[in-house]
Amino acid sequence: MRTVPPLVAAYLADLDRRLSGADPAERADIVDSVREHIDVALDELEHDPTGDDVRRVLADLGTVDDVVAAWSPDTPPLPTVRRSLTDSPVGVVLVALGGLALGLVLAPVSLVLLAIPAAALVLAIVSSVGWVRRGTHWKSWRTTFVLTVPVLLVTGFVTVALTAVYSSSESVGGDPQPIVSVPSTP
């Protein structure tokens, strides 16, 4: 179990103080819900949170006054953190298989439209940079990368293979000429 970062402990203590006039059971539910929301957001980082990570999660949540003001019977509870399809290994496999299927569908036209493998390569590079930088939409970039790589591999392979097949059947000076071998006589 992870220790609670000091910034989170201070935030939750301040929230508990600001809710001191509320029903004790309701106050405990609110603080527990906010704690759970923070824990989920920090768990999604997939690394030990830094001070900047904690500050970013708390900033996304809003000030304690914002949370207290938002918590009333007329407003819904805090939004849950959105999960990505590629959060699980099964999801990664499913997205990669989808990319493989898409690559197979695009393969017949990849030789004619050499832009497909080139565009897939550019998209794979851009999405890998977005994924590594861990910006606001890094999970979307991860999903895009996992989907794009199989498309790139299949269309690139088909393009290279078909290019090799077509270029080996061509001859210099027009139509291919049959090779006739005449047996040598002693």
mmCIF file with all atom_site columns, C-alpha atoms in Angstrom, residues 55-168:
data_model
loop_
_atom_site.group_PDB
_atom_site.id
_atom_site.type_symbol
_atom_site.label_atom_id
_atom_site.label_alt_id
_atom_site.label_comp_id
_atom_site.label_asym_id
_atom_site.label_entity_id
_atom_site.label_seq_id
_atom_site.pdbx_PDB_ins_code
_atom_site.Cartn_x
_atom_site.Cartn_y
_atom_site.Cartn_z
_atom_site.occupancy
_atom_site.B_iso_or_equiv
_atom_site.pdbx_formal_charge
_atom_site.auth_seq_id
_atom_site.auth_comp_id
_atom_site.auth_asym_id
_atom_site.auth_atom_id
_atom_site.pdbx_PDB_model_num
ATOM 1   C CA . ARG A 1 55  ? -0.021  18.976 -7.473  1.00 0.00 ? 55  ARG A CA 1
ATOM 2   C CA . ARG A 1 56  ? -1.435  18.328 -10.960 1.00 0.00 ? 56  ARG A CA 1
ATOM 3   C CA . VAL A 1 57  ? -3.979  15.793 -9.628  1.00 0.00 ? 57  VAL A CA 1
ATOM 4   C CA . LEU A 1 58  ? -5.065  18.179 -6.871  1.00 0.00 ? 58  LEU A CA 1
ATOM 5   C CA . ALA A 1 59  ? -5.279  21.076 -9.337  1.00 0.00 ? 59  ALA A CA 1
ATOM 6   C CA . ASP A 1 60  ? -7.480  18.965 -11.618 1.00 0.00 ? 60  ASP A CA 1
ATOM 7   C CA . LEU A 1 61  ? -9.696  18.197 -8.646  1.00 0.00 ? 61  LEU A CA 1
ATOM 8   C CA . GLY A 1 62  ? -10.024 21.880 -7.731  1.00 0.00 ? 62  GLY A CA 1
ATOM 9   C CA . THR A 1 63  ? -9.589  23.769 -4.500  1.00 0.00 ? 63  THR A CA 1
ATOM 10  C CA . VAL A 1 64  ? -11.105 22.514 -1.272  1.00 0.00 ? 64  VAL A CA 1
ATOM 11  C CA . ASP A 1 65  ? -13.655 25.328 -1.521  1.00 0.00 ? 65  ASP A CA 1
ATOM 12  C CA . ASP A 1 66  ? -14.606 24.135 -5.019  1.00 0.00 ? 66  ASP A CA 1
ATOM 13  C CA . VAL A 1 67  ? -15.132 20.587 -3.758  1.00 0.00 ? 67  VAL A CA 1
ATOM 14  C CA . VAL A 1 68  ? -17.187 21.756 -0.776  1.00 0.00 ? 68  VAL A CA 1
ATOM 15  C CA . ALA A 1 69  ? -19.299 24.027 -2.988  1.00 0.00 ? 69  ALA A CA 1
ATOM 16  C CA . ALA A 1 70  ? -19.848 21.280 -5.567  1.00 0.00 ? 70  ALA A CA 1
ATOM 17  C CA . TRP A 1 71  ? -20.958 18.728 -3.003  1.00 0.00 ? 71  TRP A CA 1
ATOM 18  C CA . SER A 1 72  ? -24.658 19.186 -2.537  1.00 0.00 ? 72  SER A CA 1
ATOM 19  C CA . PRO A 1 73  ? -27.695 16.957 -3.153  1.00 0.00 ? 73  PRO A CA 1
ATOM 20  C CA . ASP A 1 74  ? -28.334 18.764 -6.464  1.00 0.00 ? 74  ASP A CA 1
ATOM 21  C CA . THR A 1 75  ? -24.951 18.020 -8.001  1.00 0.00 ? 75  THR A CA 1
ATOM 22  C CA . PRO A 1 76  ? -23.596 14.629 -9.010  1.00 0.00 ? 76  PRO A CA 1
ATOM 23  C CA . PRO A 1 77  ? -20.549 13.162 -7.254  1.00 0.00 ? 77  PRO A CA 1
ATOM 24  C CA . LEU A 1 78  ? -17.044 13.793 -8.537  1.00 0.00 ? 78  LEU A CA 1
ATOM 25  C CA . PRO A 1 79  ? -16.459 12.306 -11.977 1.00 0.00 ? 79  PRO A CA 1
ATOM 26  C CA . THR A 1 80  ? -14.590 9.038  -12.040 1.00 0.00 ? 80  THR A CA 1
ATOM 27  C CA . VAL A 1 81  ? -11.306 8.918  -13.822 1.00 0.00 ? 81  VAL A CA 1
ATOM 28  C CA . ARG A 1 82  ? -11.813 7.661  -17.363 1.00 0.00 ? 82  ARG A CA 1
ATOM 29  C CA . ARG A 1 83  ? -10.142 4.369  -18.121 1.00 0.00 ? 83  ARG A CA 1
ATOM 30  C CA . SER A 1 84  ? -8.428  3.594  -21.403 1.00 0.00 ? 84  SER A CA 1
ATOM 31  C CA . LEU A 1 85  ? -8.849  0.433  -23.445 1.00 0.00 ? 85  LEU A CA 1
ATOM 32  C CA . THR A 1 86  ? -5.095  -0.105 -23.328 1.00 0.00 ? 86  THR A CA 1
ATOM 33  C CA . ASP A 1 87  ? -4.942  -0.061 -19.515 1.00 0.00 ? 87  ASP A CA 1
ATOM 34  C CA . SER A 1 88  ? -4.977  -3.861 -19.477 1.00 0.00 ? 88  SER A CA 1
ATOM 35  C CA . PRO A 1 89  ? -2.847  -6.347 -21.425 1.00 0.00 ? 89  PRO A CA 1
ATOM 36  C CA . VAL A 1 90  ? -6.005  -7.811 -22.976 1.00 0.00 ? 90  VAL A CA 1
ATOM 37  C CA . GLY A 1 91  ? -6.951  -4.352 -24.230 1.00 0.00 ? 91  GLY A CA 1
ATOM 38  C CA . VAL A 1 92  ? -3.498  -3.887 -25.763 1.00 0.00 ? 92  VAL A CA 1
ATOM 39  C CA . VAL A 1 93  ? -3.840  -7.233 -27.565 1.00 0.00 ? 93  VAL A CA 1
ATOM 40  C CA . LEU A 1 94  ? -7.343  -6.370 -28.819 1.00 0.00 ? 94  LEU A CA 1
ATOM 41  C CA . VAL A 1 95  ? -6.238  -2.970 -30.139 1.00 0.00 ? 95  VAL A CA 1
ATOM 42  C CA . ALA A 1 96  ? -3.153  -4.521 -31.763 1.00 0.00 ? 96  ALA A CA 1
ATOM 43  C CA . LEU A 1 97  ? -5.330  -7.189 -33.417 1.00 0.00 ? 97  LEU A CA 1
ATOM 44  C CA . GLY A 1 98  ? -7.607  -4.416 -34.661 1.00 0.00 ? 98  GLY A CA 1
ATOM 45  C CA . GLY A 1 99  ? -4.558  -2.694 -36.113 1.00 0.00 ? 99  GLY A CA 1
ATOM 46  C CA . LEU A 1 100 ? -3.485  -5.943 -37.754 1.00 0.00 ? 100 LEU A CA 1
ATOM 47  C CA . ALA A 1 101 ? -6.932  -6.364 -39.311 1.00 0.00 ? 101 ALA A CA 1
ATOM 48  C CA . LEU A 1 102 ? -6.880  -2.756 -40.504 1.00 0.00 ? 102 LEU A CA 1
ATOM 49  C CA . GLY A 1 103 ? -3.418  -3.303 -41.974 1.00 0.00 ? 103 GLY A CA 1
ATOM 50  C CA . LEU A 1 104 ? -4.632  -6.377 -43.849 1.00 0.00 ? 104 LEU A CA 1
ATOM 51  C CA . VAL A 1 105 ? -7.578  -4.426 -45.228 1.00 0.00 ? 105 VAL A CA 1
ATOM 52  C CA . LEU A 1 106 ? -5.296  -1.595 -46.350 1.00 0.00 ? 106 LEU A CA 1
ATOM 53  C CA . ALA A 1 107 ? -2.553  -3.901 -47.697 1.00 0.00 ? 107 ALA A CA 1
ATOM 54  C CA . PRO A 1 108 ? -3.938  -4.309 -51.241 1.00 0.00 ? 108 PRO A CA 1
ATOM 55  C CA . VAL A 1 109 ? -3.980  -0.572 -51.796 1.00 0.00 ? 109 VAL A CA 1
ATOM 56  C CA . SER A 1 110 ? -0.726  0.152  -49.969 1.00 0.00 ? 110 SER A CA 1
ATOM 57  C CA . LEU A 1 111 ? 1.378   -0.360 -53.076 1.00 0.00 ? 111 LEU A CA 1
ATOM 58  C CA . VAL A 1 112 ? -0.724  2.077  -55.074 1.00 0.00 ? 112 VAL A CA 1
ATOM 59  C CA . LEU A 1 113 ? -1.000  4.537  -52.239 1.00 0.00 ? 113 LEU A CA 1
ATOM 60  C CA . LEU A 1 114 ? 2.479   4.595  -50.791 1.00 0.00 ? 114 LEU A CA 1
ATOM 61  C CA . ALA A 1 115 ? 1.132   7.284  -48.488 1.00 0.00 ? 115 ALA A CA 1
ATOM 62  C CA . ILE A 1 116 ? -0.519  4.677  -46.223 1.00 0.00 ? 116 ILE A CA 1
ATOM 63  C CA . PRO A 1 117 ? 2.724   3.198  -44.821 1.00 0.00 ? 117 PRO A CA 1
ATOM 64  C CA . ALA A 1 118 ? 4.276   6.668  -44.708 1.00 0.00 ? 118 ALA A CA 1
ATOM 65  C CA . ALA A 1 119 ? 1.286   8.101  -42.832 1.00 0.00 ? 119 ALA A CA 1
ATOM 66  C CA . ALA A 1 120 ? 1.277   5.120  -40.460 1.00 0.00 ? 120 ALA A CA 1
ATOM 67  C CA . LEU A 1 121 ? 4.976   5.689  -39.755 1.00 0.00 ? 121 LEU A CA 1
ATOM 68  C CA . VAL A 1 122 ? 4.429   9.382  -39.029 1.00 0.00 ? 122 VAL A CA 1
ATOM 69  C CA . LEU A 1 123 ? 1.436   8.612  -36.804 1.00 0.00 ? 123 LEU A CA 1
ATOM 70  C CA . ALA A 1 124 ? 3.412   5.936  -34.912 1.00 0.00 ? 124 ALA A CA 1
ATOM 71  C CA . ILE A 1 125 ? 6.251   8.386  -34.272 1.00 0.00 ? 125 ILE A CA 1
ATOM 72  C CA . VAL A 1 126 ? 3.942   11.232 -33.198 1.00 0.00 ? 126 VAL A CA 1
ATOM 73  C CA . SER A 1 127 ? 1.869   8.974  -30.961 1.00 0.00 ? 127 SER A CA 1
ATOM 74  C CA . SER A 1 128 ? 4.962   7.482  -29.322 1.00 0.00 ? 128 SER A CA 1
ATOM 75  C CA . VAL A 1 129 ? 6.183   10.990 -28.476 1.00 0.00 ? 129 VAL A CA 1
ATOM 76  C CA . GLY A 1 130 ? 2.766   11.914 -27.039 1.00 0.00 ? 130 GLY A CA 1
ATOM 77  C CA . TRP A 1 131 ? 2.717   8.691  -25.027 1.00 0.00 ? 131 TRP A CA 1
ATOM 78  C CA . VAL A 1 132 ? 6.250   9.143  -23.635 1.00 0.00 ? 132 VAL A CA 1
ATOM 79  C CA . ARG A 1 133 ? 5.660   12.776 -22.647 1.00 0.00 ? 133 ARG A CA 1
ATOM 80  C CA . ARG A 1 134 ? 2.658   11.731 -20.502 1.00 0.00 ? 134 ARG A CA 1
ATOM 81  C CA . GLY A 1 135 ? 0.648   14.849 -21.295 1.00 0.00 ? 135 GLY A CA 1
ATOM 82  C CA . THR A 1 136 ? -3.070  15.177 -20.682 1.00 0.00 ? 136 THR A CA 1
ATOM 83  C CA . HIS A 1 137 ? -4.072  12.636 -23.334 1.00 0.00 ? 137 HIS A CA 1
ATOM 84  C CA . TRP A 1 138 ? -1.190  10.167 -23.021 1.00 0.00 ? 138 TRP A CA 1
ATOM 85  C CA . LYS A 1 139 ? -3.515  7.171  -22.855 1.00 0.00 ? 139 LYS A CA 1
ATOM 86  C CA . SER A 1 140 ? -5.085  8.143  -26.176 1.00 0.00 ? 140 SER A CA 1
ATOM 87  C CA . TRP A 1 141 ? -1.601  8.411  -27.667 1.00 0.00 ? 141 TRP A CA 1
ATOM 88  C CA . ARG A 1 142 ? -0.749  4.961  -26.278 1.00 0.00 ? 142 ARG A CA 1
ATOM 89  C CA . THR A 1 143 ? -3.877  3.488  -27.890 1.00 0.00 ? 143 THR A CA 1
ATOM 90  C CA . THR A 1 144 ? -3.074  5.210  -31.197 1.00 0.00 ? 144 THR A CA 1
ATOM 91  C CA . PHE A 1 145 ? 0.480   3.852  -31.096 1.00 0.00 ? 145 PHE A CA 1
ATOM 92  C CA . VAL A 1 146 ? -0.652  0.283  -30.365 1.00 0.00 ? 146 VAL A CA 1
ATOM 93  C CA . LEU A 1 147 ? -3.157  0.493  -33.227 1.00 0.00 ? 147 LEU A CA 1
ATOM 94  C CA . THR A 1 148 ? -0.793  2.131  -35.717 1.00 0.00 ? 148 THR A CA 1
ATOM 95  C CA . VAL A 1 149 ? 2.233   -0.153 -35.365 1.00 0.00 ? 149 VAL A CA 1
ATOM 96  C CA . PRO A 1 150 ? 0.513   -3.280 -36.798 1.00 0.00 ? 150 PRO A CA 1
ATOM 97  C CA . VAL A 1 151 ? -0.924  -1.186 -39.652 1.00 0.00 ? 151 VAL A CA 1
ATOM 98  C CA . LEU A 1 152 ? 2.575   0.102  -40.372 1.00 0.00 ? 152 LEU A CA 1
ATOM 99  C CA . LEU A 1 153 ? 4.101   -3.381 -40.237 1.00 0.00 ? 153 LEU A CA 1
ATOM 100 C CA . VAL A 1 154 ? 1.512   -5.042 -42.480 1.00 0.00 ? 154 VAL A CA 1
ATOM 101 C CA . THR A 1 155 ? 1.237   -2.284 -45.103 1.00 0.00 ? 155 THR A CA 1
ATOM 102 C CA . GLY A 1 156 ? 5.002   -1.742 -45.092 1.00 0.00 ? 156 GLY A CA 1
ATOM 103 C CA . PHE A 1 157 ? 5.698   -5.463 -45.526 1.00 0.00 ? 157 PHE A CA 1
ATOM 104 C CA . VAL A 1 158 ? 3.131   -5.815 -48.306 1.00 0.00 ? 158 VAL A CA 1
ATOM 105 C CA . THR A 1 159 ? 4.460   -2.723 -50.076 1.00 0.00 ? 159 THR A CA 1
ATOM 106 C CA . VAL A 1 160 ? 8.052   -3.987 -49.953 1.00 0.00 ? 160 VAL A CA 1
ATOM 107 C CA . ALA A 1 161 ? 7.054   -7.531 -50.974 1.00 0.00 ? 161 ALA A CA 1
ATOM 108 C CA . LEU A 1 162 ? 4.895   -6.412 -53.893 1.00 0.00 ? 162 LEU A CA 1
ATOM 109 C CA . THR A 1 163 ? 7.535   -3.946 -55.038 1.00 0.00 ? 163 THR A CA 1
ATOM 110 C CA . ALA A 1 164 ? 10.109  -6.737 -55.049 1.00 0.00 ? 164 ALA A CA 1
ATOM 111 C CA . VAL A 1 165 ? 7.785   -9.075 -56.970 1.00 0.00 ? 165 VAL A CA 1
ATOM 112 C CA . TYR A 1 166 ? 6.894   -6.473 -59.598 1.00 0.00 ? 166 TYR A CA 1
ATOM 113 C CA . SER A 1 167 ? 10.424  -5.213 -60.053 1.00 0.00 ? 167 SER A CA 1
ATOM 114 C CA . SER A 1 168 ? 11.868  -8.724 -60.509 1.00 0.00 ? 168 SER A CA 1
#
